[in-house]
Amino acid sequence: MPRTTTTTTTTTAATAPTTGASPPATAGASAPPPWEELVTSALLGTDRRPPGTPSGTGPDGAAAALLDAAALHTVRRRAGLLPAPAAPRPDPAPADPRAALPEAARSRLAQLLADRAAPNGSGGRRGTAPDLMELLPQWLATANLHGYRAPDAALPPLLDAARARTDLRPQALAFAGLRGLWLAGLNPDWKFALRGASGRALLPEVTDPEAVRRLWEEGLFAERVALLSSVRAHEADAALALLATSWSTERAEDRLMFIDSLRTGLSGADEEFLEQALGDRSRNVRATAAELLSALPESALARRMAARALSCVSPGLTGTGPSVAVEAPHECDAAMQRDGVVALPPSGRGERSWWLGQLVESSPLSVWPARFGGRSAREIVALPVADGWDKELHAAWCRAAVRQRDPEWARALLGTPSTPPSNGPGTASLAERSKLLAVLPAVERADWVAGFIAAHGLSEAFQLLGVCPTPWAEPLGRSVVDALDIARDAGSYPWSFSGVMGLAERCLNPAEADRLEVLTTTPDEPADASPGANGYWSEAFQRLVSTLRLRAAMDLELTPGRRL
């Protein structure tokens, strides 16, 4: 319903505070109805749903009033401010010294942001047009890499996009910078930006102990988390000392976040603090402290866990040779629980196997070669495990390899890419295999996945592709495209590969576009193929090629000193 208000500034967001104050509206003037009500009137027609504004005179009065109100709302929306009574002007937006975007890149950003709200955009995955919104994360990453600042007029739609998609927020807020945070403080719709980035963007110099102490004692939680991370990156001991000043008075959920921040730069210097945290009154804090300590192979907790695990897992003999013998724990005593072993298993898990897995995953992997006569990780994993304990033991070793970032054990547990997952030495779980792959160097990771796809196709490769660095190296990109081409020639159901095709659009090297042009034609459809399948495949490959070319153009537009 109408309400008395005053007009707001009508300049763009970042320049609004530098203009004169907005004059108050005439007393008794009515504010236009909400934007949603105007949209409803436009959809239903002003004769059926007149806008809640004076209708004017003449047959077109209601329509004119609707357009006038929409024009006023549009200005306000572009400014990034909500209509409100006149108030003291905010402080001017802070300066952003970063380089301005090239004109072509400015236009491209506007295009990418406009596609976000398109009701019938290319996100439906049919047609040959690129899905622009899916390219926005890469565009932002490249713009941040080159150190550009966001155009003032792009800040409102950029913050709207980050509000709608949490995966965009780190890159979007970095690109928006201090001026974006300033604007977010004027609109409650963007309060997420203040929670998630204000601390890191407005941190004091870590070499100023008084400023650090003041922010630690008085700052918002997000600011304090960012401050702790910044201080830790500069000097780990200073971060621990800062955390210790208020540890006993922090809330449990805050202590959990603070202790989790110690993952970055974790070292033996953290052991004393983490050992004390094993006695914390919060179960989650205790569990996180135990996990971090177990990632330090020389810690006292790791040695205690190793002693327990070695008493459960030992060399054995079968009729044909050496094996692994397992005697799982029969109880979970108080000392084990203090060291992070959770006594109560999840539904469907046996207690003894649950306890065994926790002991093995928390033990240093370096203890096993000596336990098994100097055998390598690959040789130990290949040994038969007695009494059906192989899946539980190998799964625990997988978790240990990921936690300790041990590439030798990761390779042993992954096995060769040509081996079927169900027969592999470690685990058949694609999620666990993805975590193991992430431990390997980037080039080795891509080569392993390329070999896996060549041997087994794409049906089980989606999660594995997600951990490969982008743009994909040439062998991996070629294996993906070849597998897609084989699936098309085989008459496969095309929609089953839409996820991989979407990844290829974002992750293939743009230089591959010309080589893929041949795949955009529509061949004759086999008799046993899904109806219309080849048409879909042709559209998908055309979209892939056009997306790669667009990504190449985007990179060129953002490269300093380059001309199109």
CSV table of N, CA, C and O in Angstrom, one decimal, residues 455-538:
chain,number,residue,atom,x,y,z
A,455,ALA,N,40.3,-46.1,-20.5
A,455,ALA,CA,40.0,-47.5,-20.2
A,455,ALA,C,38.5,-47.8,-19.9
A,455,ALA,O,38.0,-48.8,-20.3
A,456,HIS,N,37.9,-46.8,-19.3
A,456,HIS,CA,36.5,-47.1,-18.8
A,456,HIS,C,35.4,-46.1,-19.3
A,456,HIS,O,34.3,-46.3,-18.9
A,457,GLY,N,35.8,-45.2,-20.1
A,457,GLY,CA,34.8,-44.2,-20.6
A,457,GLY,C,34.5,-43.1,-19.5
A,457,GLY,O,35.2,-43.0,-18.5
A,458,LEU,N,33.4,-42.4,-19.8
A,458,LEU,CA,33.1,-41.2,-19.0
A,458,LEU,C,32.0,-41.5,-17.9
A,458,LEU,O,31.8,-40.6,-17.1
A,459,SER,N,31.4,-42.7,-17.9
A,459,SER,CA,30.3,-42.9,-17.1
A,459,SER,C,30.6,-42.7,-15.6
A,459,SER,O,29.8,-42.3,-14.8
A,460,GLU,N,31.9,-43.0,-15.2
A,460,GLU,CA,32.3,-42.9,-13.8
A,460,GLU,C,33.4,-41.9,-13.6
A,460,GLU,O,34.0,-41.8,-12.5
A,461,ALA,N,33.6,-41.0,-14.6
A,461,ALA,CA,34.7,-40.1,-14.5
A,461,ALA,C,34.3,-38.7,-14.0
A,461,ALA,O,35.2,-37.8,-13.8
A,462,PHE,N,33.0,-38.4,-13.8
A,462,PHE,CA,32.7,-37.0,-13.6
A,462,PHE,C,33.3,-36.4,-12.3
A,462,PHE,O,33.9,-35.4,-12.3
A,463,GLN,N,33.3,-37.2,-11.2
A,463,GLN,CA,33.9,-36.7,-10.0
A,463,GLN,C,35.4,-36.6,-10.1
A,463,GLN,O,36.0,-35.7,-9.5
A,464,LEU,N,36.0,-37.5,-10.8
A,464,LEU,CA,37.4,-37.5,-11.0
A,464,LEU,C,37.9,-36.2,-11.8
A,464,LEU,O,38.9,-35.6,-11.5
A,465,LEU,N,37.1,-35.9,-12.8
A,465,LEU,CA,37.4,-34.7,-13.6
A,465,LEU,C,37.4,-33.4,-12.7
A,465,LEU,O,38.1,-32.5,-13.0
A,466,GLY,N,36.5,-33.4,-11.7
A,466,GLY,CA,36.4,-32.2,-10.9
A,466,GLY,C,37.6,-31.9,-10.1
A,466,GLY,O,37.7,-30.7,-9.7
A,467,VAL,N,38.6,-32.8,-9.9
A,467,VAL,CA,39.7,-32.4,-9.1
A,467,VAL,C,40.9,-32.2,-10.0
A,467,VAL,O,42.1,-31.9,-9.5
A,468,CYS,N,40.7,-32.2,-11.4
A,468,CYS,CA,41.9,-31.9,-12.3
A,468,CYS,C,42.0,-30.4,-12.5
A,468,CYS,O,41.0,-29.7,-12.6
A,469,PRO,N,43.3,-30.0,-12.6
A,469,PRO,CA,43.5,-28.5,-12.8
A,469,PRO,C,43.0,-28.1,-14.1
A,469,PRO,O,43.0,-28.8,-15.1
A,470,THR,N,42.6,-26.8,-14.2
A,470,THR,CA,42.1,-26.3,-15.4
A,470,THR,C,43.0,-25.1,-15.9
A,470,THR,O,43.6,-24.5,-15.1
A,471,PRO,N,43.1,-24.9,-17.3
A,471,PRO,CA,42.4,-25.7,-18.3
A,471,PRO,C,43.1,-27.1,-18.3
A,471,PRO,O,44.2,-27.3,-18.0
A,472,TRP,N,42.3,-28.1,-18.8
A,472,TRP,CA,42.8,-29.5,-18.8
A,472,TRP,C,44.0,-29.6,-19.7
A,472,TRP,O,44.1,-29.0,-20.8
A,473,ALA,N,45.0,-30.4,-19.3
A,473,ALA,CA,46.1,-30.6,-20.1
A,473,ALA,C,45.7,-31.4,-21.3
A,473,ALA,O,44.6,-32.0,-21.4
A,474,GLU,N,46.5,-31.3,-22.4
A,474,GLU,CA,46.2,-31.8,-23.7
A,474,GLU,C,45.8,-33.3,-23.7
A,474,GLU,O,44.7,-33.7,-24.2
A,475,PRO,N,46.5,-34.2,-23.0
A,475,PRO,CA,46.1,-35.6,-23.0
A,475,PRO,C,44.7,-35.8,-22.3
A,475,PRO,O,43.9,-36.6,-22.8
A,476,LEU,N,44.4,-35.1,-21.2
A,476,LEU,CA,43.1,-35.3,-20.6
A,476,LEU,C,42.0,-34.7,-21.5
A,476,LEU,O,41.0,-35.3,-21.6
A,477,GLY,N,42.2,-33.5,-22.0
A,477,GLY,CA,41.2,-32.9,-22.9
A,477,GLY,C,40.9,-33.8,-24.1
A,477,GLY,O,39.7,-34.0,-24.4
A,478,ARG,N,41.9,-34.4,-24.7
A,478,ARG,CA,41.7,-35.2,-25.8
A,478,ARG,C,41.0,-36.5,-25.4
A,478,ARG,O,40.1,-36.9,-26.2
A,479,SER,N,41.3,-37.1,-24.3
A,479,SER,CA,40.6,-38.3,-23.8
A,479,SER,C,39.1,-38.0,-23.6
A,479,SER,O,38.2,-38.8,-23.9
A,480,VAL,N,38.8,-36.8,-23.0
A,480,VAL,CA,37.4,-36.5,-22.8
A,480,VAL,C,36.6,-36.3,-24.1
A,480,VAL,O,35.5,-36.9,-24.3
A,481,VAL,N,37.2,-35.6,-25.1
A,481,VAL,CA,36.5,-35.4,-26.3
A,481,VAL,C,36.4,-36.7,-27.1
A,481,VAL,O,35.4,-37.0,-27.7
A,482,ASP,N,37.4,-37.5,-27.1
A,482,ASP,CA,37.4,-38.8,-27.8
A,482,ASP,C,36.3,-39.7,-27.2
A,482,ASP,O,35.5,-40.3,-28.0
A,483,ALA,N,36.2,-39.7,-25.9
A,483,ALA,CA,35.1,-40.5,-25.3
A,483,ALA,C,33.7,-40.0,-25.6
A,483,ALA,O,32.8,-40.8,-25.8
A,484,LEU,N,33.6,-38.7,-25.7
A,484,LEU,CA,32.3,-38.1,-26.1
A,484,LEU,C,31.9,-38.5,-27.5
A,484,LEU,O,30.8,-38.8,-27.8
A,485,ASP,N,32.9,-38.4,-28.4
A,485,ASP,CA,32.7,-38.8,-29.8
A,485,ASP,C,32.4,-40.2,-29.9
A,485,ASP,O,31.5,-40.6,-30.7
A,486,ILE,N,33.0,-41.1,-29.1
A,486,ILE,CA,32.7,-42.5,-29.2
A,486,ILE,C,31.3,-42.8,-28.7
A,486,ILE,O,30.6,-43.6,-29.3
A,487,ALA,N,30.9,-42.1,-27.6
A,487,ALA,CA,29.5,-42.2,-27.1
A,487,ALA,C,28.5,-41.8,-28.1
A,487,ALA,O,27.5,-42.4,-28.3
A,488,ARG,N,28.8,-40.7,-28.9
A,488,ARG,CA,27.8,-40.3,-29.9
A,488,ARG,C,27.8,-41.4,-31.0
A,488,ARG,O,26.7,-41.7,-31.5
A,489,ASP,N,28.9,-41.9,-31.5
A,489,ASP,CA,28.9,-42.8,-32.6
A,489,ASP,C,28.2,-44.1,-32.2
A,489,ASP,O,27.7,-44.9,-33.0
A,490,ALA,N,28.3,-44.4,-30.9
A,490,ALA,CA,27.6,-45.7,-30.4
A,490,ALA,C,26.1,-45.5,-30.2
A,490,ALA,O,25.5,-46.5,-29.8
A,491,GLY,N,25.6,-44.3,-30.4
A,491,GLY,CA,24.2,-44.1,-30.3
A,491,GLY,C,23.7,-44.0,-28.8
A,491,GLY,O,22.6,-44.2,-28.5
A,492,SER,N,24.7,-43.6,-28.0
A,492,SER,CA,24.4,-43.5,-26.5
A,492,SER,C,23.3,-42.4,-26.3
A,492,SER,O,23.2,-41.4,-27.0
A,493,TYR,N,22.6,-42.5,-25.2
A,493,TYR,CA,21.6,-41.5,-24.8
A,493,TYR,C,22.4,-40.2,-24.4
A,493,TYR,O,23.2,-40.2,-23.5
A,494,PRO,N,22.2,-39.2,-25.2
A,494,PRO,CA,23.0,-38.0,-25.1
A,494,PRO,C,22.9,-37.2,-23.8
A,494,PRO,O,23.9,-36.7,-23.3
A,495,TRP,N,21.8,-37.2,-23.2
A,495,TRP,CA,21.6,-36.4,-22.0
A,495,TRP,C,22.4,-37.0,-20.8
A,495,TRP,O,22.6,-36.3,-19.8
A,496,SER,N,22.8,-38.2,-20.9
A,496,SER,CA,23.6,-38.8,-19.8
A,496,SER,C,25.0,-38.2,-19.7
A,496,SER,O,25.6,-38.3,-18.7
A,497,PHE,N,25.4,-37.5,-20.8
A,497,PHE,CA,26.7,-36.9,-20.8
A,497,PHE,C,26.7,-35.3,-20.7
A,497,PHE,O,27.7,-34.7,-20.9
A,498,SER,N,25.5,-34.8,-20.3
A,498,SER,CA,25.4,-33.3,-20.3
A,498,SER,C,26.3,-32.7,-19.2
A,498,SER,O,26.9,-31.7,-19.4
A,499,GLY,N,26.5,-33.4,-18.1
A,499,GLY,CA,27.3,-32.9,-17.0
A,499,GLY,C,28.8,-32.8,-17.5
A,499,GLY,O,29.5,-31.8,-17.2
A,500,VAL,N,29.3,-33.9,-18.1
A,500,VAL,CA,30.7,-33.9,-18.6
A,500,VAL,C,30.8,-32.8,-19.7
A,500,VAL,O,31.8,-32.1,-19.8
A,501,MET,N,29.8,-32.7,-20.6
A,501,MET,CA,29.9,-31.7,-21.6
A,501,MET,C,30.0,-30.3,-21.0
A,501,MET,O,30.7,-29.4,-21.5
A,502,GLY,N,29.2,-30.1,-19.9
A,502,GLY,CA,29.3,-28.8,-19.2
A,502,GLY,C,30.7,-28.5,-18.7
A,502,GLY,O,31.2,-27.4,-18.7
A,503,LEU,N,31.3,-29.6,-18.1
A,503,LEU,CA,32.6,-29.4,-17.6
A,503,LEU,C,33.6,-29.1,-18.7
A,503,LEU,O,34.5,-28.3,-18.5
A,504,ALA,N,33.4,-29.8,-19.8
A,504,ALA,CA,34.3,-29.6,-20.9
A,504,ALA,C,34.3,-28.1,-21.4
A,504,ALA,O,35.3,-27.5,-21.8
A,505,GLU,N,33.1,-27.5,-21.4
A,505,GLU,CA,32.9,-26.1,-21.9
A,505,GLU,C,33.7,-25.2,-21.0
A,505,GLU,O,34.3,-24.2,-21.4
A,506,ARG,N,33.8,-25.5,-19.7
A,506,ARG,CA,34.5,-24.6,-18.7
A,506,ARG,C,36.0,-25.0,-18.6
A,506,ARG,O,36.8,-24.1,-18.2
A,507,CYS,N,36.4,-26.2,-18.9
A,507,CYS,CA,37.7,-26.7,-18.5
A,507,CYS,C,38.6,-27.1,-19.7
A,507,CYS,O,39.8,-27.1,-19.5
A,508,LEU,N,38.1,-27.3,-20.8
A,508,LEU,CA,39.0,-27.6,-22.0
A,508,LEU,C,39.8,-26.3,-22.3
A,508,LEU,O,39.4,-25.2,-22.1
A,509,ASN,N,41.0,-26.6,-22.9
A,509,ASN,CA,41.8,-25.5,-23.3
A,509,ASN,C,41.1,-24.8,-24.5
A,509,ASN,O,40.7,-25.5,-25.5
A,510,PRO,N,40.9,-23.5,-24.5
A,510,PRO,CA,40.2,-22.8,-25.6
A,510,PRO,C,40.9,-23.0,-26.9
A,510,PRO,O,40.3,-22.9,-28.0
A,511,ALA,N,42.2,-23.3,-26.9
A,511,ALA,CA,42.9,-23.5,-28.2
A,511,ALA,C,42.4,-24.8,-28.9
A,511,ALA,O,42.8,-25.0,-30.1
A,512,GLU,N,41.6,-25.6,-28.2
A,512,GLU,CA,41.1,-26.8,-28.9
A,512,GLU,C,39.9,-26.5,-29.8
A,512,GLU,O,39.4,-27.5,-30.5
A,513,ALA,N,39.4,-25.3,-29.8
A,513,ALA,CA,38.2,-25.0,-30.6
A,513,ALA,C,38.3,-25.4,-32.0
A,513,ALA,O,37.3,-26.1,-32.6
A,514,ASP,N,39.3,-25.1,-32.7
A,514,ASP,CA,39.4,-25.3,-34.2
A,514,ASP,C,39.4,-26.8,-34.4
A,514,ASP,O,38.8,-27.3,-35.4
A,515,ARG,N,40.1,-27.6,-33.6
A,515,ARG,CA,40.2,-29.0,-33.8
A,515,ARG,C,38.9,-29.7,-33.6
A,515,ARG,O,38.6,-30.8,-34.2
A,516,LEU,N,38.0,-29.1,-32.8
A,516,LEU,CA,36.7,-29.7,-32.5
A,516,LEU,C,35.6,-29.3,-33.5
A,516,LEU,O,34.5,-29.9,-33.4
A,517,GLU,N,35.9,-28.5,-34.4
A,517,GLU,CA,34.9,-28.0,-35.4
A,517,GLU,C,34.3,-29.2,-36.2
A,517,GLU,O,33.1,-29.1,-36.5
A,518,VAL,N,35.1,-30.2,-36.4
A,518,VAL,CA,34.6,-31.3,-37.2
A,518,VAL,C,33.5,-32.0,-36.5
A,518,VAL,O,32.7,-32.7,-37.2
A,519,LEU,N,33.4,-31.9,-35.2
A,519,LEU,CA,32.4,-32.7,-34.4
A,519,LEU,C,31.0,-32.0,-34.4
A,519,LEU,O,30.1,-32.5,-33.9
A,520,THR,N,31.0,-30.8,-35.0
A,520,THR,CA,29.7,-30.0,-34.9
A,520,THR,C,28.7,-30.4,-36.0
A,520,THR,O,27.6,-30.0,-36.0
A,521,THR,N,29.1,-31.3,-37.0
A,521,THR,CA,28.2,-31.7,-38.0
A,521,THR,C,27.2,-32.7,-37.4
A,521,THR,O,27.5,-33.3,-36.4
A,522,THR,N,26.1,-32.9,-38.1
A,522,THR,CA,25.1,-33.9,-37.7
A,522,THR,C,25.2,-35.1,-38.6
A,522,THR,O,24.7,-35.1,-39.8
A,523,PRO,N,25.8,-36.2,-38.2
A,523,PRO,CA,25.9,-37.4,-39.0
A,523,PRO,C,24.5,-38.2,-39.1
A,523,PRO,O,23.6,-37.8,-38.3
A,524,ASP,N,24.5,-39.1,-40.0
A,524,ASP,CA,23.3,-39.9,-40.0
A,524,ASP,C,23.1,-40.7,-38.7
A,524,ASP,O,24.0,-41.1,-38.1
A,525,GLU,N,21.8,-40.8,-38.3
A,525,GLU,CA,21.5,-41.4,-37.1
A,525,GLU,C,21.3,-42.9,-37.2
A,525,GLU,O,20.6,-43.4,-38.0
A,526,PRO,N,22.1,-43.7,-36.3
A,526,PRO,CA,21.9,-45.1,-36.4
A,526,PRO,C,20.5,-45.6,-36.0
A,526,PRO,O,19.8,-44.8,-35.3
A,527,ALA,N,20.1,-46.7,-36.5
A,527,ALA,CA,18.7,-47.2,-36.3
A,527,ALA,C,18.4,-47.4,-34.8
A,527,ALA,O,17.3,-47.2,-34.4
A,528,ASP,N,19.4,-47.8,-34.1
A,528,ASP,CA,19.2,-48.1,-32.7
A,528,ASP,C,19.5,-46.9,-31.7
A,528,ASP,O,19.5,-47.1,-30.5
A,529,ALA,N,19.7,-45.7,-32.3
A,529,ALA,CA,20.0,-44.6,-31.5
A,529,ALA,C,18.7,-44.0,-30.9
A,529,ALA,O,17.6,-44.2,-31.4
A,530,SER,N,18.9,-43.2,-29.8
A,530,SER,CA,17.7,-42.5,-29.2
A,530,SER,C,17.3,-41.5,-30.3
A,530,SER,O,18.0,-40.8,-30.9
A,531,PRO,N,15.9,-41.3,-30.4
A,531,PRO,CA,15.4,-40.4,-31.4
A,531,PRO,C,15.9,-39.0,-31.2
A,531,PRO,O,15.9,-38.5,-30.0
A,532,GLY,N,16.4,-38.3,-32.2
A,532,GLY,CA,16.9,-37.0,-32.1
A,532,GLY,C,18.3,-36.9,-31.4
A,532,GLY,O,18.8,-35.7,-31.2
A,533,ALA,N,18.9,-38.0,-31.1
A,533,ALA,CA,20.2,-38.0,-30.3
A,533,ALA,C,21.3,-37.2,-31.1
A,533,ALA,O,22.0,-36.4,-30.5
A,534,ASN,N,21.4,-37.5,-32.4
A,534,ASN,CA,22.5,-36.9,-33.1
A,534,ASN,C,22.3,-35.4,-33.2
A,534,ASN,O,23.3,-34.6,-33.3
A,535,GLY,N,21.1,-34.9,-33.3
A,535,GLY,CA,20.8,-33.5,-33.3
A,535,GLY,C,21.3,-32.9,-32.0
A,535,GLY,O,21.9,-31.8,-32.0
A,536,TYR,N,21.0,-33.6,-30.9
A,536,TYR,CA,21.4,-33.0,-29.6
A,536,TYR,C,23.0,-33.0,-29.5
A,536,TYR,O,23.5,-32.0,-29.1
A,537,TRP,N,23.6,-34.1,-30.0
A,537,TRP,CA,25.1,-34.1,-29.9
A,537,TRP,C,25.7,-33.0,-30.8
A,537,TRP,O,26.6,-32.4,-30.4
A,538,SER,N,25.1,-32.8,-32.0
A,538,SER,CA,25.6,-31.7,-32.8
A,538,SER,C,25.4,-30.3,-32.1
A,538,SER,O,26.4,-29.5,-32.1
